[in-house]
Coordinates of C-alpha atoms in Angstrom, one line a residue:
Chain A
X282 CA -3.1 35.6 29.3
X283 CA -6.7 34.8 29.0
X284 CA -6.4 35.2 25.2
X285 CA -3.3 32.8 25.4
X286 CA -5.5 30.1 27.3
X287 CA -8.5 30.5 24.9
X288 CA -6.2 30.3 22.0
X289 CA -4.6 27.1 23.5
X290 CA -8.0 25.5 24.1
X291 CA -9.3 26.3 20.5
X292 CA -6.1 24.7 19.1
X293 CA -6.4 21.6 21.3
X294 CA -10.1 21.2 20.7
X295 CA -9.8 21.9 17.1
X296 CA -7.0 19.3 16.6
X297 CA -8.9 16.6 18.6
X298 CA -12.1 17.3 16.3
X299 CA -9.9 16.9 13.4
X300 CA -8.5 13.5 14.6
X301 CA -12.0 12.2 15.6
X302 CA -13.3 13.1 12.2
X303 CA -10.4 12.3 9.9
X304 CA -8.8 9.3 11.5
X305 CA -11.2 6.7 10.3
X306 CA -12.4 8.4 7.3
X307 CA -12.7 6.2 4.2
X308 CA -14.2 6.3 0.8
X309 CA -17.2 4.0 0.0
X310 CA -16.2 1.0 -2.2
X311 CA -18.8 -0.6 -4.1
X312 CA -18.9 -4.4 -4.6
X313 CA -17.5 -5.7 -8.0
X314 CA -18.8 -9.1 -7.9
X315 CA -21.6 -11.1 -6.6
X316 CA -22.3 -14.8 -5.6
X317 CA -23.1 -15.4 -9.2
X318 CA -19.4 -15.5 -9.7
X319 CA -19.4 -18.9 -8.2
X320 CA -22.7 -20.1 -9.9
X321 CA -24.7 -19.7 -6.6
X322 CA -28.3 -18.5 -6.8
X323 CA -28.9 -15.4 -4.8
X324 CA -31.1 -12.4 -4.3
X325 CA -30.2 -8.9 -3.9
X326 CA -32.1 -7.6 -0.8
X327 CA -32.9 -4.4 1.0
X328 CA -32.8 -4.5 4.7
X329 CA -34.5 -1.7 6.7
X330 CA -32.5 -0.4 9.8
X331 CA -34.2 1.0 12.9
X332 CA -33.6 4.7 11.7
X333 CA -35.3 3.9 8.3
X334 CA -32.0 3.7 6.4
X335 CA -31.7 0.8 3.7
X336 CA -29.0 -1.8 3.7
X337 CA -27.9 -3.5 0.6
X338 CA -27.3 -7.2 1.0
X339 CA -27.5 -10.7 -0.6
X340 CA -29.5 -13.6 0.4
X341 CA -27.8 -16.8 -0.6
X342 CA -30.0 -19.6 0.3
X343 CA -28.6 -23.2 0.7
X344 CA -29.8 -25.8 -2.0
X345 CA -32.9 -27.2 -0.2
X346 CA -34.4 -30.4 -2.0
X347 CA -36.2 -31.3 1.2
X348 CA -37.6 -27.9 1.7
X349 CA -36.5 -28.1 5.5
X350 CA -35.6 -25.0 7.4
X351 CA -31.8 -24.7 7.5
X352 CA -29.2 -22.8 9.7
X353 CA -28.4 -19.3 8.7
X354 CA -25.0 -17.4 9.1
X355 CA -24.9 -13.7 8.8
X356 CA -21.5 -12.4 7.3
X357 CA -20.2 -8.9 8.6
X358 CA -17.4 -7.2 6.7
X359 CA -15.0 -4.9 8.5
X360 CA -14.3 -1.1 8.6
X361 CA -14.5 0.5 5.0
X362 CA -15.1 -2.7 3.4
X363 CA -18.2 -4.2 1.7
X364 CA -19.7 -7.6 0.8
X365 CA -17.0 -8.4 -1.7
X366 CA -14.8 -9.0 1.4
X367 CA -17.1 -11.9 2.3
X368 CA -16.9 -13.8 -1.1
X369 CA -14.4 -16.4 0.1
X370 CA -16.5 -17.1 3.1
X371 CA -19.7 -17.5 0.8
X372 CA -17.9 -19.8 -1.3
X373 CA -17.0 -22.2 1.5
X374 CA -20.1 -22.0 3.6
X375 CA -22.6 -22.2 1.1
X376 CA -21.6 -25.7 -0.1
X377 CA -21.5 -26.7 3.6
X378 CA -25.3 -26.3 3.8
X379 CA -25.9 -22.9 5.3
X380 CA -28.2 -20.1 4.2
X381 CA -26.0 -16.9 4.0
X382 CA -27.2 -13.3 4.6
X383 CA -24.6 -10.8 3.7
X384 CA -25.0 -6.8 3.9
X385 CA -23.1 -3.7 3.6
X386 CA -23.1 -2.0 6.8
X387 CA -24.5 1.6 6.9
X388 CA -22.0 4.1 5.3
X389 CA -20.5 1.2 3.4
X390 CA -20.7 -0.2 0.0
X391 CA -24.2 0.2 -1.6
X392 CA -26.0 0.8 1.7
X393 CA -27.4 4.1 2.7
X394 CA -25.3 6.8 4.4
X395 CA -25.9 7.8 8.0
X396 CA -24.3 10.5 9.9
X397 CA -21.3 8.3 10.7
X398 CA -20.4 4.7 11.0
X399 CA -19.6 3.1 14.4
X400 CA -19.4 -0.4 16.1
X401 CA -22.9 0.4 17.6
X402 CA -24.3 0.8 14.1
X403 CA -22.7 -2.5 12.9
X404 CA -24.3 -4.0 15.8
X405 CA -27.7 -2.5 14.9
X406 CA -27.3 -3.5 11.4
X407 CA -26.5 -7.1 12.4
X408 CA -29.8 -7.2 14.4
X409 CA -31.7 -5.7 11.4
X410 CA -30.3 -8.4 9.4
X411 CA -31.6 -11.2 11.9
X412 CA -35.1 -9.4 11.9
X413 CA -35.0 -9.6 8.1
X414 CA -33.8 -13.3 7.9
X415 CA -36.7 -14.5 10.2
X416 CA -39.2 -13.4 7.4
X417 CA -37.3 -15.5 4.7
X418 CA -38.3 -19.1 3.7
X419 CA -36.5 -22.1 5.0
X420 CA -34.9 -20.3 7.8
X421 CA -34.5 -22.1 11.1
X422 CA -34.8 -19.2 13.3
X423 CA -33.4 -21.1 16.2
X424 CA -30.2 -21.7 14.4
X425 CA -28.7 -18.2 13.7
X426 CA -24.9 -17.6 13.5
X427 CA -22.8 -14.8 12.8
X428 CA -19.3 -14.5 11.3
X429 CA -17.6 -11.0 11.7
X430 CA -14.5 -9.5 10.4
X431 CA -12.5 -7.1 12.6
X432 CA -15.1 -4.5 13.8
X433 CA -17.7 -6.6 12.3
X434 CA -16.5 -9.3 14.7
X435 CA -16.5 -6.9 17.6
X436 CA -20.0 -5.8 16.8
X437 CA -21.1 -9.5 16.4
X438 CA -20.0 -10.1 20.1
X439 CA -21.9 -7.0 21.1
X440 CA -24.9 -8.0 19.2
X441 CA -24.7 -11.5 20.8
X442 CA -24.6 -10.0 24.3
X443 CA -28.0 -8.2 23.5
X444 CA -29.7 -10.8 21.3
X445 CA -30.0 -14.2 22.3
X446 CA -31.3 -15.2 18.9
X447 CA -27.6 -15.6 17.9
X448 CA -26.4 -19.1 18.7
X449 CA -23.0 -19.1 17.3
X450 CA -20.2 -16.5 16.7
X451 CA -17.1 -16.6 14.7
X452 CA -14.8 -13.5 14.9
X453 CA -11.7 -12.8 13.1
X454 CA -9.3 -10.1 14.3
X455 CA -12.1 -8.7 16.8
X456 CA -10.9 -5.9 19.2
X457 CA -11.6 -6.2 22.9
X458 CA -12.2 -2.7 23.5
X459 CA -12.6 0.3 21.2
X460 CA -10.3 2.6 23.3
X461 CA -7.5 0.1 23.0
X462 CA -7.7 -0.4 19.4
X463 CA -8.0 3.3 18.5
X464 CA -5.5 4.2 21.5
X465 CA -2.9 2.0 19.7
X466 CA -3.5 3.6 16.4
X467 CA -2.9 6.9 17.8
X468 CA 0.1 5.8 19.8
X469 CA 1.5 4.8 16.4
X470 CA 1.2 8.3 15.3
X471 CA 2.9 9.5 18.6
X472 CA -0.2 11.6 19.5
X473 CA -0.3 12.2 23.3
X474 CA -3.2 10.7 25.3
X475 CA -3.8 13.9 27.1
X476 CA -5.4 16.1 26.1
X477 CA -5.8 15.0 22.5
X478 CA -6.9 11.4 22.6
X479 CA -8.8 11.8 25.8
X480 CA -10.9 14.6 24.1
X481 CA -11.3 12.4 20.9
X482 CA -12.6 9.6 23.0
X483 CA -15.0 11.9 24.9
X484 CA -16.2 13.2 21.6
X485 CA -16.8 10.0 20.2
X486 CA -18.8 8.6 23.1
X487 CA -20.9 11.9 22.8
X488 CA -21.4 11.3 19.1
X489 CA -22.4 7.4 19.3
X490 CA -24.5 8.1 22.3
X491 CA -22.7 5.4 24.6
X492 CA -19.6 4.9 26.9
X493 CA -17.1 2.7 25.4
X494 CA -16.9 0.8 28.6
X495 CA -20.6 -0.2 28.0
X496 CA -20.3 -1.3 24.4
X497 CA -16.7 -3.0 24.5
X498 CA -16.7 -6.6 23.6
X499 CA -14.6 -7.5 26.7
X500 CA -17.2 -6.0 28.9
X501 CA -19.9 -8.0 27.4
X502 CA -18.7 -11.2 26.3
X503 CA -19.5 -12.9 29.7
X504 CA -23.2 -12.2 29.0
X505 CA -23.2 -14.0 25.9
X506 CA -25.1 -17.3 25.7
X507 CA -23.9 -18.2 22.2
X508 CA -20.9 -20.3 21.4
X509 CA -17.9 -18.1 20.5
X510 CA -14.8 -19.0 18.2
X511 CA -12.3 -16.2 18.4
X512 CA -9.8 -16.4 15.6
X513 CA -6.9 -14.1 15.8
X514 CA -3.6 -13.8 13.8
X515 CA -0.6 -13.7 16.1
X516 CA 1.2 -11.2 13.8
X517 CA -1.8 -9.0 13.7
X518 CA -0.5 -5.3 13.7
X519 CA -3.8 -3.7 13.7
X520 CA -5.5 -5.4 16.6
X521 CA -2.6 -6.9 18.7
X522 CA -3.1 -10.5 19.8
X523 CA -3.3 -9.5 23.4
X524 CA -6.7 -8.2 22.8
X525 CA -7.7 -11.7 21.7
X526 CA -6.3 -12.9 25.0
X527 CA -8.3 -10.2 27.0
X528 CA -11.7 -11.4 25.2
X529 CA -10.9 -14.9 25.9
X530 CA -10.2 -14.3 29.6
X531 CA -13.3 -12.3 30.0
X532 CA -15.5 -14.8 28.5
X533 CA -17.3 -17.9 29.9
X534 CA -14.6 -20.6 29.4
X535 CA -17.3 -23.2 28.5
X536 CA -18.6 -20.9 25.8
X537 CA -15.3 -19.3 24.3
X538 CA -12.8 -20.9 22.2
X539 CA -9.6 -19.1 21.0
X540 CA -7.4 -20.0 18.0
X541 CA -4.2 -17.9 17.7
X542 CA -3.2 -18.4 14.1
X543 CA 0.6 -18.5 13.5
X544 CA 2.1 -16.5 10.7
X545 CA -1.0 -14.7 10.1
X546 CA -2.0 -11.0 10.6
X547 CA -5.3 -9.0 10.7
X548 CA -6.9 -9.8 7.3
X549 CA -5.4 -13.2 6.1
X550 CA -6.3 -15.9 8.8
X551 CA -8.6 -17.4 6.3
X552 CA -5.7 -18.2 4.2
X553 CA -4.4 -20.7 6.8
X554 CA -4.7 -24.3 5.6
X555 CA -6.7 -25.4 8.8
X556 CA -9.0 -22.5 8.8
X557 CA -12.0 -24.0 7.1
X558 CA -11.8 -27.3 8.9
X559 CA -11.9 -25.5 12.0
X560 CA -14.7 -23.0 11.3
X561 CA -16.9 -25.6 9.7
X562 CA -16.4 -28.0 12.6
X563 CA -17.2 -25.3 15.0
X564 CA -20.5 -24.3 13.1
X565 CA -21.3 -28.0 12.9
X566 CA -21.2 -28.5 16.5
X567 CA -22.7 -25.3 17.7
X568 CA -25.3 -24.2 15.1
Chain B
X153 CA 51.8 2.4 -18.9
X154 CA 48.8 4.1 -17.3
X155 CA 47.0 4.1 -20.8
X156 CA 47.6 0.5 -21.3
X157 CA 46.1 -0.4 -17.9
X158 CA 42.9 1.6 -18.8
X159 CA 42.6 -0.3 -21.9
X160 CA 42.8 -3.6 -20.0
X161 CA 40.5 -2.5 -17.1
X162 CA 37.6 -1.2 -19.2
X163 CA 36.7 -4.3 -21.2
X164 CA 37.1 -6.3 -17.8
X165 CA 34.8 -3.9 -16.1
X166 CA 32.2 -4.1 -19.0
X167 CA 32.4 -7.9 -18.8
X168 CA 31.7 -7.7 -15.0
X169 CA 28.7 -5.4 -15.5
X170 CA 27.2 -7.7 -18.0
X171 CA 27.7 -10.7 -15.8
X172 CA 26.2 -9.0 -12.9
X173 CA 22.9 -8.6 -14.7
X174 CA 22.0 -12.3 -14.0
X175 CA 18.4 -12.5 -12.5
X176 CA 17.2 -9.1 -13.4
X177 CA 18.3 -8.7 -17.0
X178 CA 14.9 -9.7 -18.0
X179 CA 13.2 -6.9 -16.2
X180 CA 14.9 -4.5 -18.7
X181 CA 12.2 -5.7 -21.1
X182 CA 9.2 -4.9 -19.0
X183 CA 6.9 -5.4 -22.0
X184 CA 7.5 -9.1 -21.8
X185 CA 5.7 -9.2 -18.6
X186 CA 2.5 -7.9 -20.3
X187 CA 2.6 -8.5 -24.0
X188 CA 0.2 -5.7 -25.4
X189 CA -0.6 -6.4 -29.1
X190 CA -4.0 -6.3 -30.7
X191 CA -5.6 -9.8 -30.7
X192 CA -3.7 -11.0 -27.7
X193 CA -6.3 -12.9 -25.6
X194 CA -6.1 -14.4 -22.1
X195 CA -8.7 -16.7 -20.5
X196 CA -9.0 -16.7 -16.6
X197 CA -11.1 -19.0 -14.4
X198 CA -11.4 -19.6 -10.6
X199 CA -9.8 -23.0 -10.8
X200 CA -12.9 -24.3 -8.7
X201 CA -15.7 -23.0 -10.9
X202 CA -16.1 -22.7 -14.6
X203 CA -18.8 -20.0 -14.1
X204 CA -16.1 -17.6 -13.2
X205 CA -14.6 -17.8 -16.8
X206 CA -13.5 -14.5 -17.9
X207 CA -11.8 -13.5 -21.3
X208 CA -9.7 -10.5 -21.8
X209 CA -8.8 -9.4 -25.3
X210 CA -6.8 -6.4 -26.7
X211 CA -9.1 -5.1 -29.3
X212 CA -7.8 -1.7 -30.3
X213 CA -4.9 0.5 -30.0
X214 CA -4.5 4.3 -30.2
X215 CA -1.7 6.9 -30.1
X216 CA -2.0 9.5 -27.3
X217 CA 0.6 12.1 -26.9
X218 CA 3.1 9.8 -28.7
X219 CA 2.3 7.0 -26.5
X220 CA 0.8 3.7 -27.9
X221 CA -2.2 2.6 -25.8
X222 CA -3.9 -0.8 -26.1
X223 CA -7.5 -1.2 -25.2
X224 CA -8.4 -4.3 -23.2
X225 CA -11.9 -5.6 -23.0
X226 CA -13.0 -8.1 -20.3
X227 CA -16.1 -10.2 -20.9
X228 CA -17.7 -13.2 -19.3
X229 CA -18.8 -16.6 -20.4
X230 CA -22.0 -15.1 -22.0
X231 CA -20.0 -12.5 -23.9
X232 CA -21.2 -9.6 -21.7
X233 CA -18.6 -6.9 -21.3
X234 CA -17.4 -6.8 -17.7
X235 CA -15.1 -4.0 -18.0
X236 CA -12.7 -2.0 -20.4
X237 CA -9.6 -0.2 -19.9
X238 CA -6.3 0.9 -21.7
X239 CA -2.8 -0.3 -20.8
X240 CA 0.5 1.1 -22.0
X241 CA 4.3 1.2 -20.9
X242 CA 6.5 4.1 -20.3
X243 CA 9.8 2.5 -19.7
X244 CA 9.5 -0.1 -16.9
X245 CA 6.2 1.3 -15.8
X246 CA 2.8 -0.1 -16.7
X247 CA -0.1 2.4 -16.8
X248 CA -3.7 1.6 -16.8
X249 CA -7.2 2.8 -16.8
X250 CA -8.5 -0.6 -16.1
X251 CA -10.9 -0.6 -13.2
X252 CA -9.5 -3.4 -11.1
X253 CA -11.3 -1.5 -8.4
X254 CA -14.6 0.0 -9.1
X255 CA -13.3 3.4 -7.7
X256 CA -10.4 3.2 -10.5
X257 CA -13.1 3.5 -13.4
X258 CA -11.5 5.5 -16.1
X259 CA -8.8 6.9 -14.0
X260 CA -5.2 6.5 -15.1
X261 CA -2.9 4.8 -12.6
X262 CA 0.4 3.3 -12.4
X263 CA -0.4 -0.3 -12.1
X264 CA 3.1 -1.7 -12.1
X265 CA 6.6 -0.6 -11.8
X266 CA 8.8 -3.6 -12.9
X267 CA 12.0 -1.7 -11.7
X268 CA 11.1 -2.0 -8.0
X269 CA 12.0 -4.9 -5.7
X270 CA 10.3 -7.0 -3.1
X271 CA 9.0 -5.0 -0.3
X272 CA 9.1 -1.6 -2.1
X273 CA 6.0 0.4 -2.0
X274 CA 4.7 3.4 -4.0
X275 CA 1.4 5.5 -3.8
X276 CA -1.1 5.8 -6.5
X277 CA -2.1 9.2 -7.4
X278 CA -5.8 8.2 -7.3
X279 CA -7.9 7.5 -4.4
X280 CA -5.2 7.3 -1.8
X281 CA -4.0 3.8 -2.7
X282 CA -0.6 2.3 -2.1
X283 CA 1.1 -0.6 -3.9
X284 CA 3.5 -3.0 -2.5
X285 CA 5.8 -5.4 -4.4
X286 CA 5.0 -8.7 -2.7
X287 CA 7.4 -10.9 -4.6
X288 CA 9.9 -10.6 -7.4
X289 CA 11.5 -13.6 -9.1
X290 CA 13.5 -14.1 -12.2
X291 CA 10.3 -14.6 -14.4
X292 CA 7.5 -13.2 -12.3
X293 CA 6.4 -10.2 -10.1
X294 CA 3.5 -9.8 -7.7
X295 CA 2.0 -6.5 -6.7
X296 CA -0.4 -5.9 -4.0
X297 CA -2.9 -3.0 -4.0
X298 CA -4.7 -1.5 -0.9
X299 CA -6.3 1.8 0.1
X300 CA -4.6 3.9 2.7
X301 CA -7.3 3.5 5.2
X302 CA -6.9 2.7 9.0
X303 CA -7.1 -0.9 9.7
X304 CA -6.0 -1.9 6.2
X305 CA -2.7 -3.8 6.4
X306 CA -3.3 -6.4 3.8
X307 CA -3.8 -6.0 0.0
X308 CA -7.4 -6.6 -1.4
X309 CA -6.0 -7.1 -4.8
X310 CA -3.0 -8.9 -6.0
X311 CA -1.6 -9.2 -9.5
X312 CA 1.1 -11.5 -10.7
X313 CA 2.7 -10.8 -14.0
X314 CA 4.7 -13.6 -15.6
X315 CA 7.4 -13.1 -18.3
X316 CA 5.9 -13.9 -21.9
X317 CA 2.4 -14.5 -20.6
X318 CA 1.1 -11.4 -18.9
X319 CA -1.2 -11.4 -15.9
X320 CA -1.2 -15.1 -14.8
X321 CA -3.3 -14.8 -11.6
X322 CA -5.3 -12.4 -9.6
X323 CA -6.8 -12.5 -6.1
X324 CA -9.5 -10.1 -5.2
X325 CA -10.4 -10.6 -1.5
X326 CA -11.2 -14.3 -2.0
X327 CA -7.9 -15.9 -1.9
X328 CA -6.9 -18.8 -2.0
X329 CA -9.6 -19.2 -4.7
X330 CA -7.7 -16.9 -6.9
X331 CA -8.4 -16.3 -10.6
X332 CA -5.8 -17.9 -12.7
X333 CA -4.8 -17.8 -16.4
X334 CA -6.0 -21.1 -18.0
X335 CA -5.3 -20.3 -21.6
X336 CA -3.8 -17.5 -23.7
X337 CA -3.1 -16.6 -27.3
X338 CA -0.3 -14.2 -28.2
X339 CA -0.1 -12.8 -31.6

């Protein structure tokens, strides 16, 4: 009987560990292009992180004939992506007069590997990018914005709740709570919450060194001083639209704006014809 | 009497089959969707920026295991080579070693299967990628390519093939600023 129980526990724990380590596994993809594709001047940069890893990135300064300090927007890609993902954003934001700082998060693209990637590491990388930007010429350090995609958006919200240097945040397809977005994924695969998913979550919390409730954007959004623009595709199958509603409801109504984009999913809101008018207007008034 | 009926029915049946071909007859000639011939040249640019100019040219051919493979060289405005790769057809399937993704460098993959229909998908043998047929019209077909990772529900790369022209546009992350065919010369 004891042997049976031990065997059962080994199977449950083993399967849960397998899920935790394989469900979000991806292969590093390297960027194929640079802002030079659009004829923009840029520099390749190396941003140090708090644990002495190096992030690969681009500094794309705005044209600055008057040599005045300009607002800066930090662009944050999503899970398993790299700086290539931000090219269409660079193309529109650069001519609008913003300095841009783009980077590959740890374990992504050309940046250093780490033991694992997580929303917390994305958040730390955003703050490392802000530290780096403050040393660059012609940066108005009182006007730092962030634009984050998916987990990059969730991490941007978490970063803004900890770092009041961030004045303006735009998110696309950000999730409200890590447990909800991962729970939905496991539900799709028909994996029962108890004991498997419960164990996966416990293991992940142990690994990242934080409780999901402490880092969840929905638990932190009310603390954010920055202006926030949540953009979310109504047809998003990865992060359902109800998570955008939860974020919006948890935030300060004077600070948070939500645009539910009709006919768009998780990764294509920027294809909506009104997307750039809305985003540029938001940054113009908040940054 | 029965024999006479058969003689009448068979030609009628054949005529029906010919007529039913309509829209997709052209797809029998898959090579038309990417004319592979030494010297054929395509010039692409992002319609908003001349700096994105790229030239694709078929420069060589080789026979490998009885299959004629065509080498494509992709260069930029300065003449610097951006990428190289081979393309070849087996029936309605277009295979390639061209690195549309950096991870595909040198790896043979089924770039396009022209016999599939809108919404169909297939997996690439390399790097756990999947391909979805985004649209199929009488003269064009669009394929979307994406890795099979969690939280990926939208292709990173789209390729549109047009009859008699080859690849007429591709998006790589930065749609709607897609790279489009601006000029071409077929031999």
